Coordinates of C-alpha atoms in Angstrom, one line a residue:
Chain A
M320 CA 0.0 0.0 0.0
D321 CA 1.4 3.4 -1.0
K322 CA 2.1 6.2 1.4
Y323 CA 1.0 9.7 0.5
V324 CA 2.7 12.9 1.4
C325 CA 1.0 16.2 2.1
T326 CA 2.8 18.7 -0.2
V327 CA 1.9 21.6 2.0
C328 CA 3.4 20.5 5.3
G329 CA 5.2 17.2 4.8
Y330 CA 2.7 15.0 6.8
I331 CA 2.8 11.3 5.6
Y332 CA -0.3 9.3 5.3
D333 CA 0.6 5.7 6.1
P334 CA -2.3 3.4 5.1
E335 CA -1.2 0.8 7.6
L336 CA -1.7 3.3 10.4
G337 CA -4.6 5.2 8.8
D338 CA -5.6 8.4 10.7
P339 CA -8.0 7.3 13.4
D340 CA -8.2 10.9 14.9
S341 CA -9.7 11.9 11.5
G342 CA -11.9 8.8 11.4
V343 CA -9.8 6.9 8.9
E344 CA -9.3 3.3 10.2
P345 CA -5.9 1.6 10.0
G346 CA -5.5 -0.4 6.8
T347 CA -7.4 2.2 4.7
K348 CA -5.8 2.5 1.2
W349 CA -5.4 6.1 0.0
E350 CA -7.9 5.5 -2.7
D351 CA -10.5 4.6 -0.1
V352 CA -9.8 7.7 2.1
P353 CA -12.9 10.0 1.8
D354 CA -12.6 12.9 -0.7
D355 CA -13.2 15.4 2.0
Y356 CA -10.2 14.2 4.0
E357 CA -8.0 16.9 5.4
C358 CA -4.4 16.8 6.5
P359 CA -4.4 16.5 10.3
I360 CA -1.4 18.8 10.5
C361 CA -2.1 21.7 8.2
G362 CA -5.7 21.1 6.9
A363 CA -4.8 20.8 3.3
G364 CA -7.2 18.8 1.1
K365 CA -6.8 15.3 -0.4
D366 CA -5.8 16.9 -3.7
D367 CA -2.7 18.3 -2.0
F368 CA -1.3 14.9 -1.4
E369 CA 1.2 13.1 -3.6
K370 CA 2.3 9.5 -3.7
E371 CA 5.6 9.1 -1.7
S372 CA 8.5 8.7 -4.1
Chain B
M106 CA 5.7 53.7 20.8
K107 CA 2.5 55.7 20.2
P108 CA -0.1 54.6 17.8
I109 CA 0.6 55.7 14.2
E110 CA -2.2 56.5 11.9
I111 CA -1.2 54.6 8.7
A112 CA -4.3 55.6 6.8
K113 CA -7.5 57.4 7.8
G114 CA -8.9 55.6 10.8
I115 CA -6.4 52.8 10.6
Y116 CA -3.6 52.7 13.2
D117 CA -0.6 50.6 14.0
V118 CA -0.9 50.0 17.7
G119 CA 2.0 47.6 17.9
V120 CA 5.2 47.9 19.9
N121 CA 9.0 47.9 19.4
D122 CA 11.1 45.3 21.0
W123 CA 14.4 47.2 21.0
N124 CA 16.4 44.8 23.0
I125 CA 15.7 41.4 21.6
R126 CA 18.9 40.0 20.0
D127 CA 18.0 36.3 19.8
F128 CA 14.6 35.6 18.3
H129 CA 14.2 31.8 18.7
G130 CA 17.8 31.3 17.4
Y131 CA 17.6 34.1 14.8
S132 CA 19.9 37.0 15.4
T133 CA 18.0 40.3 15.6
Y134 CA 20.7 43.0 15.8
K135 CA 18.1 45.7 15.2
G136 CA 15.5 44.3 17.6
T137 CA 12.1 43.8 16.1
S138 CA 8.6 45.1 16.3
Y139 CA 5.3 43.4 16.8
N140 CA 2.8 45.3 14.6
C141 CA -0.9 45.1 15.1
F142 CA -3.6 47.2 13.6
L143 CA -6.7 48.9 14.8
I144 CA -9.4 49.8 12.3
V145 CA -11.9 52.3 13.6
D146 CA -15.2 52.2 11.6
E147 CA -18.8 51.6 12.7
K148 CA -17.3 48.4 14.0
I149 CA -13.9 48.4 15.5
A150 CA -11.5 45.6 14.6
L151 CA -8.0 44.7 15.9
I152 CA -5.8 42.7 13.6
D153 CA -3.3 40.6 15.6
T154 CA -1.8 41.3 18.9
V155 CA 1.8 41.4 20.4
K156 CA 4.1 39.2 22.5
A157 CA 2.6 38.7 25.9
E158 CA 5.0 40.9 27.9
F159 CA 4.1 43.9 25.7
A160 CA 0.3 43.6 26.2
D161 CA 0.1 46.7 28.4
Q162 CA 1.9 48.8 25.9
M163 CA -0.4 47.7 23.2
L164 CA -3.5 48.2 25.3
D165 CA -2.2 51.7 26.1
N166 CA -1.7 52.4 22.5
I167 CA -5.3 51.3 21.7
A168 CA -6.6 53.4 24.6
R169 CA -5.1 56.5 23.1
I170 CA -7.6 56.0 20.2
V171 CA -10.6 54.2 21.6
D172 CA -11.7 52.5 24.8
P173 CA -10.4 48.9 24.2
R174 CA -13.7 47.6 25.3
K175 CA -15.3 49.1 22.2
I176 CA -13.4 46.7 20.0
D177 CA -16.0 44.5 18.3
V178 CA -13.9 41.9 16.6
V179 CA -10.3 40.6 16.7
V180 CA -8.6 39.0 13.6
S181 CA -5.8 36.6 14.3
N182 CA -3.7 36.1 11.1
H183 CA -1.2 33.9 12.8
T184 CA -1.0 31.7 16.0
E185 CA 2.7 32.2 16.8
M186 CA 3.0 33.8 20.2
D187 CA 4.7 37.0 19.2
H188 CA 1.3 37.8 17.5
S189 CA -1.1 35.9 19.7
G190 CA 0.5 36.1 23.1
S191 CA -1.6 39.1 24.2
L192 CA -4.8 37.6 23.0
P193 CA -6.0 36.3 26.4
R194 CA -5.3 39.7 27.9
V195 CA -7.1 41.5 25.1
M196 CA -10.1 39.2 25.2
H197 CA -10.3 39.5 29.0
R198 CA -10.4 43.3 28.6
I199 CA -12.8 43.6 25.6
G200 CA -15.1 40.6 26.5
E201 CA -14.4 37.0 25.9
E202 CA -17.6 36.5 24.0
K203 CA -16.4 38.7 21.2
P204 CA -15.4 36.9 18.0
I205 CA -11.9 36.1 17.0
Y206 CA -11.7 35.7 13.2
C207 CA -9.0 33.2 12.2
S208 CA -8.4 30.4 9.8
K209 CA -9.8 26.9 10.5
M210 CA -6.3 25.8 11.5
G211 CA -6.0 29.0 13.5
A212 CA -8.9 28.0 15.7
K213 CA -7.5 24.6 16.2
N214 CA -4.0 25.8 17.0
L215 CA -4.9 28.8 19.1
S216 CA -7.0 26.5 21.3
K217 CA -3.8 24.5 21.9
H218 CA -2.0 27.6 23.0
F219 CA -4.7 29.2 25.2
R220 CA -6.9 26.9 27.3
Q221 CA -9.7 29.3 28.1
K222 CA -12.9 29.2 26.1
L223 CA -12.7 31.8 23.4
N224 CA -15.1 32.5 20.6
F225 CA -13.2 31.5 17.5
H226 CA -14.8 32.2 14.2
P227 CA -13.0 30.2 11.4
V228 CA -13.5 32.2 8.2
G229 CA -15.0 30.8 5.1
K230 CA -13.4 31.0 1.8
D231 CA -15.3 34.0 0.4
E232 CA -16.4 35.4 3.7
E233 CA -16.3 39.1 4.2
L234 CA -16.4 41.1 7.4
H235 CA -18.3 44.4 7.0
L236 CA -17.1 47.0 9.5
G237 CA -19.3 49.8 8.1
S238 CA -17.6 51.7 5.3
R239 CA -14.9 49.1 5.2
T240 CA -14.8 45.4 4.3
L241 CA -12.3 42.8 5.3
S242 CA -11.7 39.6 3.4
F243 CA -9.3 36.7 4.2
M244 CA -6.9 34.6 2.3
E245 CA -5.5 31.4 3.9
T246 CA -1.8 31.1 3.4
R247 CA -1.2 27.6 4.9
M248 CA 2.4 26.9 5.8
V249 CA 3.4 30.4 4.9
H250 CA 4.7 29.8 7.4
W251 CA 2.4 27.9 9.9
P252 CA -0.7 25.8 9.2
D253 CA -2.8 28.6 10.6
S254 CA -1.3 31.6 8.6
M255 CA -3.6 33.8 6.7
F256 CA -3.7 37.3 5.2
T257 CA -6.4 39.9 5.8
Y258 CA -7.3 42.3 3.0
L259 CA -9.0 45.7 3.4
K260 CA -10.7 46.3 0.1
E261 CA -11.6 50.0 0.3
D262 CA -8.1 51.1 1.4
R263 CA -6.3 48.4 -0.6
I264 CA -4.3 47.3 2.4
L265 CA -2.9 43.8 2.8
F266 CA -2.3 42.7 6.4
S267 CA 0.2 40.0 5.7
S268 CA 1.1 38.6 9.0
D269 CA 4.7 37.4 9.0
G270 CA 4.9 37.5 5.2
F271 CA 7.0 40.4 3.9
G272 CA 8.2 41.1 7.5
Q273 CA 11.6 42.2 8.7
H274 CA 13.0 42.1 12.2
Y275 CA 13.6 45.8 12.7
A276 CA 12.7 48.1 15.5
G277 CA 12.2 51.8 14.8
Y278 CA 10.1 54.8 15.1
E279 CA 10.2 55.0 11.3
K280 CA 7.2 52.8 10.3
F281 CA 7.4 53.0 6.5
D282 CA 9.8 51.6 4.0
D283 CA 10.4 55.1 2.5
Q284 CA 11.5 56.4 5.9
V285 CA 14.2 53.8 6.3
G286 CA 15.8 53.4 2.9
D287 CA 17.7 50.5 1.4
E288 CA 18.9 49.2 4.7
I289 CA 15.6 47.4 5.2
W290 CA 16.2 45.1 2.3
Y291 CA 18.9 43.1 4.1
H292 CA 16.4 42.5 6.9
A293 CA 13.7 41.5 4.5
K294 CA 16.0 39.1 2.8
K295 CA 17.3 37.7 6.1
Y296 CA 13.7 37.1 7.2
F297 CA 12.9 35.2 4.0
A298 CA 16.1 33.1 4.1
N299 CA 15.6 32.1 7.7
I300 CA 11.8 31.7 8.0
L301 CA 10.3 31.2 4.6
L302 CA 12.8 29.7 2.2
L303 CA 11.7 26.1 2.8
Y304 CA 8.2 27.1 1.7
A305 CA 9.4 28.6 -1.5
P306 CA 7.2 26.4 -3.7
L307 CA 4.1 27.5 -1.8
I308 CA 5.1 31.1 -1.9
R309 CA 5.4 31.0 -5.7
K310 CA 1.9 29.6 -5.9
L311 CA 0.7 32.2 -3.5
I312 CA 2.2 35.1 -5.4
A313 CA 0.8 33.7 -8.7
T314 CA -2.7 33.5 -7.0
V315 CA -2.4 37.1 -5.8
K316 CA -1.3 38.3 -9.2
E317 CA -4.0 36.4 -11.0
S318 CA -6.7 37.7 -8.6
G319 CA -5.7 41.3 -9.6
L320 CA -5.8 42.3 -6.0
A321 CA -5.0 46.0 -5.8
I322 CA -2.4 46.7 -3.1
D323 CA -1.4 50.2 -2.0
M324 CA 0.1 49.1 1.2
I325 CA 1.4 45.9 2.8
C326 CA 1.4 45.8 6.6
P327 CA 3.4 42.9 7.9
D328 CA 3.5 42.0 11.6
H329 CA 7.2 42.8 11.9
G330 CA 9.2 45.8 10.8
V331 CA 8.2 48.5 8.4
I332 CA 5.1 48.9 6.3
W333 CA 5.6 48.7 2.5
R334 CA 3.9 51.7 0.9
K335 CA 6.4 53.3 -1.4
D336 CA 6.3 50.4 -3.9
P337 CA 4.6 47.3 -2.5
G338 CA 5.2 45.6 -5.8
A339 CA 8.9 45.6 -5.2
I340 CA 8.8 43.4 -2.1
I341 CA 6.3 41.0 -3.9
D342 CA 8.8 40.8 -6.8
A343 CA 11.7 40.2 -4.4
Y344 CA 9.7 37.4 -2.8
D345 CA 9.0 35.9 -6.2
R346 CA 12.8 36.1 -7.0
W347 CA 13.8 34.6 -3.7
A348 CA 11.2 31.9 -3.9
R349 CA 12.5 31.0 -7.3
Q350 CA 15.9 30.6 -5.6
E351 CA 17.6 32.8 -8.1
T352 CA 21.3 33.0 -7.3
E353 CA 24.1 35.3 -8.2
A354 CA 27.7 34.6 -9.4
K355 CA 28.6 34.2 -5.8
A356 CA 30.0 31.5 -3.4
V357 CA 30.1 31.3 0.3
V358 CA 32.9 29.4 2.1
V359 CA 31.5 28.4 5.4
Y360 CA 33.9 26.8 7.8
D361 CA 35.1 26.3 11.3
T362 CA 38.7 25.6 12.4
M363 CA 40.6 24.4 15.5
W364 CA 44.3 25.3 14.8
H365 CA 43.8 27.5 11.7
S366 CA 44.5 24.8 9.2
T367 CA 40.9 24.6 7.9
E368 CA 40.9 28.4 8.0
M369 CA 44.0 28.5 5.7
M370 CA 42.3 26.1 3.3
A371 CA 39.1 28.3 3.4
E372 CA 41.0 31.4 2.4
A373 CA 43.0 29.6 -0.3
I374 CA 39.8 28.2 -1.8
A375 CA 38.1 31.6 -1.6
A376 CA 41.0 33.2 -3.4
G377 CA 40.7 30.6 -6.1
I378 CA 37.0 31.3 -6.5
A379 CA 37.7 35.1 -6.6
E380 CA 40.4 34.4 -9.3
E381 CA 37.6 33.3 -11.5
G382 CA 35.8 36.6 -11.1
V383 CA 33.1 35.2 -8.8
A384 CA 32.1 37.0 -5.7
V385 CA 33.0 35.0 -2.6
K386 CA 32.8 35.3 1.2
P387 CA 34.7 33.2 3.6
I388 CA 32.6 32.9 6.8
H389 CA 34.0 31.5 10.0
I390 CA 31.0 30.0 11.7
R391 CA 31.9 30.9 15.3
S392 CA 32.4 34.5 14.3
S393 CA 29.0 34.7 12.6
H394 CA 25.4 33.8 13.3
R395 CA 23.7 31.0 11.6
S396 CA 20.9 33.3 10.5
D397 CA 23.4 35.7 8.8
I398 CA 25.1 32.7 7.1
M399 CA 21.7 31.6 5.7
T400 CA 21.2 35.1 4.4
E401 CA 24.4 34.8 2.4
V402 CA 23.4 31.3 1.2
Q403 CA 20.0 32.8 -0.1
D404 CA 21.6 34.2 -3.3
A405 CA 24.9 32.1 -3.4
A406 CA 25.3 29.7 -6.4
A407 CA 27.8 27.6 -4.4
V408 CA 28.0 26.6 -0.8
V409 CA 31.5 25.4 0.2
V410 CA 31.7 23.9 3.6
G411 CA 34.8 23.2 5.6
S412 CA 35.3 21.3 8.9
P413 CA 38.1 19.8 10.9
T414 CA 37.6 16.2 12.0
L415 CA 37.0 16.1 15.7
N416 CA 36.6 12.8 17.4
N417 CA 35.8 11.2 14.1
Q418 CA 33.0 13.6 13.5
L419 CA 32.1 16.9 12.0
F420 CA 33.1 19.8 14.2
P421 CA 29.9 20.5 16.1
T422 CA 29.3 24.0 14.8
V423 CA 29.5 22.7 11.2
A424 CA 26.9 20.1 12.0
D425 CA 24.8 22.9 13.4
I426 CA 24.8 25.0 10.3
L427 CA 24.4 22.0 8.0
T428 CA 21.3 20.9 10.0
Y429 CA 19.9 24.4 9.9
M430 CA 20.6 24.8 6.2
K431 CA 19.1 21.4 5.3
G432 CA 15.8 22.3 7.0
L433 CA 15.5 25.5 5.1
K434 CA 15.9 23.7 1.8
P435 CA 18.1 25.8 -0.4
L436 CA 17.9 24.1 -3.9
G437 CA 20.0 23.9 -7.0
R438 CA 23.3 25.0 -5.4
I439 CA 26.8 23.7 -6.2
G440 CA 28.3 22.0 -3.1
A441 CA 31.9 21.5 -2.1
A442 CA 33.7 20.4 1.0
F443 CA 37.1 20.6 2.6
G444 CA 38.9 20.3 5.9
S445 CA 42.1 19.6 7.8
Y446 CA 42.4 16.5 9.9
G447 CA 45.0 14.8 12.1
W448 CA 44.5 11.0 11.7
S449 CA 41.1 9.8 10.7
G450 CA 39.6 12.6 8.6
E451 CA 35.9 11.7 8.3
A452 CA 34.6 15.3 8.1
V453 CA 34.9 16.0 4.4
K454 CA 32.9 12.8 3.5
L455 CA 30.3 13.7 6.2
I456 CA 29.9 17.1 4.7
M457 CA 29.5 15.7 1.2
T458 CA 26.8 13.3 2.5
E459 CA 24.9 16.2 3.9
L460 CA 25.2 18.3 0.8
E461 CA 24.2 15.4 -1.3
A462 CA 21.0 15.0 0.8
M463 CA 20.3 18.6 -0.1
K464 CA 20.6 17.6 -3.7
F465 CA 23.4 20.0 -4.4
D466 CA 25.7 19.4 -7.4
L467 CA 28.9 18.2 -5.7
I468 CA 32.4 19.0 -6.8
E469 CA 34.0 15.8 -5.6
P470 CA 36.0 14.4 -4.0
G471 CA 36.6 17.6 -1.8
M472 CA 39.8 18.7 -0.4
K473 CA 41.5 17.1 2.6
V474 CA 44.8 18.1 4.2
Q475 CA 46.5 16.3 7.0
Y476 CA 47.6 18.6 9.9
V477 CA 48.9 21.9 8.6
P478 CA 48.7 22.8 4.9
D479 CA 51.9 23.6 3.1
S480 CA 52.3 25.7 -0.1
E481 CA 51.6 22.8 -2.3
N482 CA 48.4 22.0 -0.3
L483 CA 47.3 25.6 -0.5
D484 CA 47.9 25.6 -4.3
A485 CA 45.7 22.6 -4.5
C486 CA 43.0 24.4 -2.5
F487 CA 43.4 27.4 -4.7
A488 CA 42.9 25.1 -7.8
Y489 CA 39.8 23.6 -6.1
G490 CA 38.5 27.1 -5.6
R491 CA 39.0 27.9 -9.3
Q492 CA 37.2 24.7 -10.2
I493 CA 34.3 25.8 -8.1
G494 CA 34.4 29.3 -9.7
E495 CA 34.4 27.7 -13.1
A496 CA 31.4 25.5 -12.3
I497 CA 29.5 28.7 -11.2
K498 CA 30.3 30.5 -14.4
A499 CA 29.5 27.5 -16.5
R500 CA 26.0 27.4 -15.1
R501 CA 25.4 31.0 -15.9
E502 CA 26.4 30.7 -19.5

């Protein structure tokens, strides 16, 4: 499962960990993260994330 | 400082911090100011506050214009405590039920600074705040330079309240760029190089957005230093240039030394670079401040780093500047390394590893000299300097 990086602040979304504080369960693939998901650090939208290279 | 009327009915009620010399690790030889702005209309708005210990001065400034209790709304453009520290005092004085306009992340982050219940009002994208004859709108500027950062724009007076953006650490009774002269540019550049450089890609986007929006700006009011009114476009253009990381035909040779050997190498390398007609500054780390070194790196095409090997490691001050520089993300520089050593000599390789991590174009393998350099060694350093100078020139052709 690919990790995704917030291009605004550098936060890394790790699908294995998910983001339970934002209601995203561990094991959630990036594709399945809701479209209205926001970066827990800086509030940037899902569009602002890029696949970790 | 007394309040200064910057436009009809609009006042800077901020304060000078004359004596601060170390601003969270940034050298502030000219002190700084915490600017905040009072707009007196049918409704009265205060934009930002000051560092906590200056709250009384600020409230006194406000009281010279209006009774602070008459303030209807506070705008917080930035959560950092030099601008929000007096917020609890202000709210206590004016009434804790009054709204604090801020970004969504501002509401989140302010509530992690101040634990009392405050009435945060996160602004919507196109939200306007009507004060009577004047209208405020808000522009989120996330990570320029905190998640909560935003700008506030006053349409009728064409004033941009830009929070830390376009700021300079400079204390003075002169409150406008045209009263200070060119001296202010060093402080503006230093601010960018030390606070904003790592967000250069976001700043480029932000400037493009501002330009596309056709926002008319007669005055830019940052939260530190002077207000830009003579030619606000000039500082926006400078930010554009700095954010593009445009460099000059210039190298910095940043080094530390124990028994002057690495210093001798630094000067020989610098002389070699100068021989190629490239501007160069040797900078001894312990005689300079890291924030001044970064200001020099801002427009340098090459960063040449020298360190003795101490206990098989980098000299600690060299590790300091490399760590600091890496975090600020200068891009597209030429990198080179040198150093004297006694027996093991790891430092040059360690520097190269750091410069490589910064994606610099390295001029390898670097220059090592055991113990004290002799003439032959210094000639080799001079030649290495010429090689660096040539690389800088080749790029500019």
